[in-house]
mmCIF file of C-alpha atoms in Angstrom:
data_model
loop_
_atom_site.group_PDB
_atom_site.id
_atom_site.type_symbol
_atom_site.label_atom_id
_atom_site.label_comp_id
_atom_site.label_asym_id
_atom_site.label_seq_id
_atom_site.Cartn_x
_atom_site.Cartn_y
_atom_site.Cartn_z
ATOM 1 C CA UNK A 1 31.505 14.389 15.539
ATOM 2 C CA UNK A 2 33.930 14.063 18.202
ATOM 3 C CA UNK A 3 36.096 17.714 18.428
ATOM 4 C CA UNK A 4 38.850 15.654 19.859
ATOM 5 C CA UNK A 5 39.522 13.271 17.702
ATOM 6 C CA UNK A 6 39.455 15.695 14.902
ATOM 7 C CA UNK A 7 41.484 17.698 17.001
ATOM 8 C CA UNK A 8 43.993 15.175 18.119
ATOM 9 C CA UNK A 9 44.517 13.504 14.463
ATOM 10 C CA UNK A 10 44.499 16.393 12.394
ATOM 11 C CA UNK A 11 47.052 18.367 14.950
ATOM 12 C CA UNK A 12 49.653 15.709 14.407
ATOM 13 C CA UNK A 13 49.972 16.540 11.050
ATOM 14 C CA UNK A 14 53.214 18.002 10.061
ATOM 15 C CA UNK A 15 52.405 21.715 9.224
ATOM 16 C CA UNK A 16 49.386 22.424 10.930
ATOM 17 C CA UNK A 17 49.745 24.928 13.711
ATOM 18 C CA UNK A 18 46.277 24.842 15.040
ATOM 19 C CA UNK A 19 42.800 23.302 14.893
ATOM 20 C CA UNK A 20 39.393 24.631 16.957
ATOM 21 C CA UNK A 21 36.170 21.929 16.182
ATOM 22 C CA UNK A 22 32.752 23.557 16.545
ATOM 23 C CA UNK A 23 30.659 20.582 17.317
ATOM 24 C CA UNK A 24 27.411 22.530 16.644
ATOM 25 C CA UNK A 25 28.078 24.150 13.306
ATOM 26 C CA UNK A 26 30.037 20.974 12.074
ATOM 27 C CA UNK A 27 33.592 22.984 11.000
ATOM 28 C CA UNK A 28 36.636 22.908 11.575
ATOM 29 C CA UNK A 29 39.077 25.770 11.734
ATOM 30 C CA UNK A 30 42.737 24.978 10.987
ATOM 31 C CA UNK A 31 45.808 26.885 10.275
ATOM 32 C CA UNK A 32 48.700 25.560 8.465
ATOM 33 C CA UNK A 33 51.221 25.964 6.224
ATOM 34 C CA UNK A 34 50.378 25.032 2.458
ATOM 35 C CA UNK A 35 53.613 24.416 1.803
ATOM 36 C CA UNK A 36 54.295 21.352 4.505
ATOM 37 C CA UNK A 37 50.810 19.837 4.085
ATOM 38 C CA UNK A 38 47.877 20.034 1.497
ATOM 39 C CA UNK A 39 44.084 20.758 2.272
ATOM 40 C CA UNK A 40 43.180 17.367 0.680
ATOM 41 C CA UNK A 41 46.174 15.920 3.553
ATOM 42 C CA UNK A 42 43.869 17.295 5.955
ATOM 43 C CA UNK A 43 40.867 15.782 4.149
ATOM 44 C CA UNK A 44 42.370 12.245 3.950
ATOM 45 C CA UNK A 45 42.858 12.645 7.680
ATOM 46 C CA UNK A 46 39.798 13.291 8.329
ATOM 47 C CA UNK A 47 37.828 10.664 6.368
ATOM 48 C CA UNK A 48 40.573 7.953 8.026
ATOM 49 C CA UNK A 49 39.285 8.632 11.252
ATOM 50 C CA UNK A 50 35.742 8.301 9.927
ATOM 51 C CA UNK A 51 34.060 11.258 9.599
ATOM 52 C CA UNK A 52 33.596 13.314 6.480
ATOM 53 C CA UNK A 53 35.115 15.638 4.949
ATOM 54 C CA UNK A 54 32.980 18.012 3.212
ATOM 55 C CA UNK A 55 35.420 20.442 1.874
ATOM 56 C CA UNK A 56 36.507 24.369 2.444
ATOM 57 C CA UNK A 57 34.235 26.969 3.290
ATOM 58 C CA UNK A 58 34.739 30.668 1.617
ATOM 59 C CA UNK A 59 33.323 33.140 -0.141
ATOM 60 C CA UNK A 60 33.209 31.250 -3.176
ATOM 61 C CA UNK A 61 29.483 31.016 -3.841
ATOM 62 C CA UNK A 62 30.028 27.961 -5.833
ATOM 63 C CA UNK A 63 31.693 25.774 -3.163
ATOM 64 C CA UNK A 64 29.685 27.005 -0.744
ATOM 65 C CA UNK A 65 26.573 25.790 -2.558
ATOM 66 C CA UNK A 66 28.443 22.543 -2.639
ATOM 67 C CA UNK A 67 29.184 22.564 0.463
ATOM 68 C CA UNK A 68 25.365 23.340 1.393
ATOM 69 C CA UNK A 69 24.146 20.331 -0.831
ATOM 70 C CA UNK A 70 26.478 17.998 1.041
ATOM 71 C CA UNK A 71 25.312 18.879 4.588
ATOM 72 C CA UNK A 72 21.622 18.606 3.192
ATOM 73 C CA UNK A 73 22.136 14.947 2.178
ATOM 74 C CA UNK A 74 23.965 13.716 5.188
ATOM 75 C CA UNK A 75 20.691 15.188 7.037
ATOM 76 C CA UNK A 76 18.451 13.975 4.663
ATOM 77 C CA UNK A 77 20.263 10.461 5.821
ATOM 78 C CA UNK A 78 20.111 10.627 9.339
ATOM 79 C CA UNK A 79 16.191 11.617 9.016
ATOM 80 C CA UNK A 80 15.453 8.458 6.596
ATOM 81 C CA UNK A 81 17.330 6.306 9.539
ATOM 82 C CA UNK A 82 15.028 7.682 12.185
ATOM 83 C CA UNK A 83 12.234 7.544 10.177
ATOM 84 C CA UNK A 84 13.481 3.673 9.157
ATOM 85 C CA UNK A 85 13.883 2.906 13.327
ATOM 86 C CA UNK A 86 10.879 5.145 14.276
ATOM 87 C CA UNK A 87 9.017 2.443 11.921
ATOM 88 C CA UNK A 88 10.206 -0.820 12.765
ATOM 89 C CA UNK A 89 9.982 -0.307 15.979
ATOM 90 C CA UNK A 90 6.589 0.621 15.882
ATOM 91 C CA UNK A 91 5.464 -2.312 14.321
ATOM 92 C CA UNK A 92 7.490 -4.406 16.685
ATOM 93 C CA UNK A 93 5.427 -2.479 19.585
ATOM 94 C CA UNK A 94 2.126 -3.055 17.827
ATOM 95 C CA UNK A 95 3.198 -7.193 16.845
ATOM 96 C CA UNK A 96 4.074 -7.373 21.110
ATOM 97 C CA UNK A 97 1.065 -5.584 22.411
ATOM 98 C CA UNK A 98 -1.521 -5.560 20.239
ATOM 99 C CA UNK A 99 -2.374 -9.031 20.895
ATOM 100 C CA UNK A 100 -1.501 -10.274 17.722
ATOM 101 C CA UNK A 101 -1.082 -14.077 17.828
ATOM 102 C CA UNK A 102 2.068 -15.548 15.718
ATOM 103 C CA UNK A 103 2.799 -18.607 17.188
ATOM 104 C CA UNK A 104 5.691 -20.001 18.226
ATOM 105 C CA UNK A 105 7.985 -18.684 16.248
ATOM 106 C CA UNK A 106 6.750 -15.086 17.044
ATOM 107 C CA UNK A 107 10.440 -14.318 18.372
ATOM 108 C CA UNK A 108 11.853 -15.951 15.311
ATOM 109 C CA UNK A 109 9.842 -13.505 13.024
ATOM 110 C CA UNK A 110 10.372 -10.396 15.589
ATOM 111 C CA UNK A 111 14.354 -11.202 15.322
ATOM 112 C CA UNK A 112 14.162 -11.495 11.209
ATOM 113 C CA UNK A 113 11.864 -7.777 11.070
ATOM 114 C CA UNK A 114 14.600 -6.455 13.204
ATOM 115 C CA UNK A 115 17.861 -7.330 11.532
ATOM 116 C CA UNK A 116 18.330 -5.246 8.360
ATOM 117 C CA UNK A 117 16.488 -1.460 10.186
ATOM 118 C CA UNK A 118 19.262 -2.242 13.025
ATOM 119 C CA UNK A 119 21.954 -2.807 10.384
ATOM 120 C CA UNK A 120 21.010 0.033 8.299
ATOM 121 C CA UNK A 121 20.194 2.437 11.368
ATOM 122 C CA UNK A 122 23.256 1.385 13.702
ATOM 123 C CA UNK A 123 25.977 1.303 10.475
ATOM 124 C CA UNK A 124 27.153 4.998 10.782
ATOM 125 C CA UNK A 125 28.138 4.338 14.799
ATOM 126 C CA UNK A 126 29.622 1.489 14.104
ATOM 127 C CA UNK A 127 31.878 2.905 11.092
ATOM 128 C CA UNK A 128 32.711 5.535 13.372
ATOM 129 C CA UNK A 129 33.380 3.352 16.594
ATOM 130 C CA UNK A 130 35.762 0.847 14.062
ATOM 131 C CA UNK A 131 37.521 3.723 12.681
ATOM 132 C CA UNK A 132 37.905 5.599 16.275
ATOM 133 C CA UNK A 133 39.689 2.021 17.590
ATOM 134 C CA UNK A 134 41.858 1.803 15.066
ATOM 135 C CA UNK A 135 43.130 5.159 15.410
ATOM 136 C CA UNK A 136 43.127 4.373 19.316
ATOM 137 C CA UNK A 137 40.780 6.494 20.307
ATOM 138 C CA UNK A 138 38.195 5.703 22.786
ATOM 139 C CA UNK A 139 35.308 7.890 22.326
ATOM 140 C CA UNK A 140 31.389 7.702 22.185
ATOM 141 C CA UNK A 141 31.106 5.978 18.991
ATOM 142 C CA UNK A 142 32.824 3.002 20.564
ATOM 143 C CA UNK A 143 30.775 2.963 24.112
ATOM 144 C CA UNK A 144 27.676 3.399 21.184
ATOM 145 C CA UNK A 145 28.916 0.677 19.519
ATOM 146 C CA UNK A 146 29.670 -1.809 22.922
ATOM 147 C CA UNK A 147 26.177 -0.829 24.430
ATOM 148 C CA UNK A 148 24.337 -2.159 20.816
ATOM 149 C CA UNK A 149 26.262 -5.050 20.320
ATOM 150 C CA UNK A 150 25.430 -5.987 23.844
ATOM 151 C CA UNK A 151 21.884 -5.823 23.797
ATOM 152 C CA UNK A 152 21.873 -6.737 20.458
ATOM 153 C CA UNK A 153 23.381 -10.233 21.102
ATOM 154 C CA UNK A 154 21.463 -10.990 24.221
ATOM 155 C CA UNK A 155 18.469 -10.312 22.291
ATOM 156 C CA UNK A 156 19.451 -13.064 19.991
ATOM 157 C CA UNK A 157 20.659 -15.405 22.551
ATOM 158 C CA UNK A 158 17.098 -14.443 24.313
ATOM 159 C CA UNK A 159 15.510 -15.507 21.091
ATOM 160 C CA UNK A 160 17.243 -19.228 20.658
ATOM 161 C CA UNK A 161 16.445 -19.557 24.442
ATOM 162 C CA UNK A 162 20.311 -19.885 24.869
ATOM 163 C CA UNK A 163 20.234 -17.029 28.200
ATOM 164 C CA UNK A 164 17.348 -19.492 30.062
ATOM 165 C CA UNK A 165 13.415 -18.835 30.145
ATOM 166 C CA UNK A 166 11.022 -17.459 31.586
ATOM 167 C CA UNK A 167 9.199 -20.014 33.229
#
């Protein structure tokens, strides 16, 4: 999560007085008034600039439980996705140098085993990166999201020989 962006879009509001990000615990702190602008306002914002919203914090046990389930299945996510690009490339290590003869189409068959982990593994940085430049903000996600589609398309162009050889 990127405290400035949060920061920056959510302090525009009309109504909010002030908003402190804690990157590490995930939260936001913001004080407005309920009568200018609505919690789910500030929600909406939030989800527009593509992160999530996960609702209020307080000593209601029952949202907090909510609350707690929520922030266990976004990490339960982000651990299949490293488990999902701990794997593949694993088995595109052992397919390069364990000898393993494939022929010539080996790169053909290493670009095809490739495709849908990177999709699936590189989708939240990229949601983040396209909502960050259409809210004109130029932050991580979007370098992320430059640096992977860089070395993602010379690997293809590598693969259909269209970046020279190596001879």
């Amino acid at each position: 999560m990127c405290s400035r962006a949060v920061t920056s879009a959510v302090s525009k509001m009309p109504g909010v007085y002030s908003v402190h990000v804690n990157l590490v615990s995930e939260t936001a702190d913001i004080l407005y008034n309920p009568e200018v602008v609505t919690i789910d306002d500030v929600g909406d914002r939030i989800n527009m600039i593509g992160y999530e919203y996960m609702g209020i914090h307080d000593n209601n046990s029952l949202n907090n439980s909510v609350l707690e389930e929520k922030r266990k299945t976004s990490l339960r996510s982000k651990v299949y996705r490293i488990i999902v690009g701990f794997v593949f490339s694993a088995l595109l290590m052992i397919l390069m140098f364990g000898g393993f003869d494939l022929g010539e189409y080996e790169s053909y068959i290493m670009l095809a085993i490739t495709i849908i982990p990177f999709i699936y593994v590189a989708y939240p940085i990229y949601n983040s990166g396209v909502h960050a430049l259409l809210n004109r903000n130029l932050n991580m996600d979007v370098m992320y999201c430059l640096g992977m589609t860089v070395s993602f398309l010379a690997s293809v162009l590598s693969t259909f020989n269209l970046l020279g050889t190596n001879a």
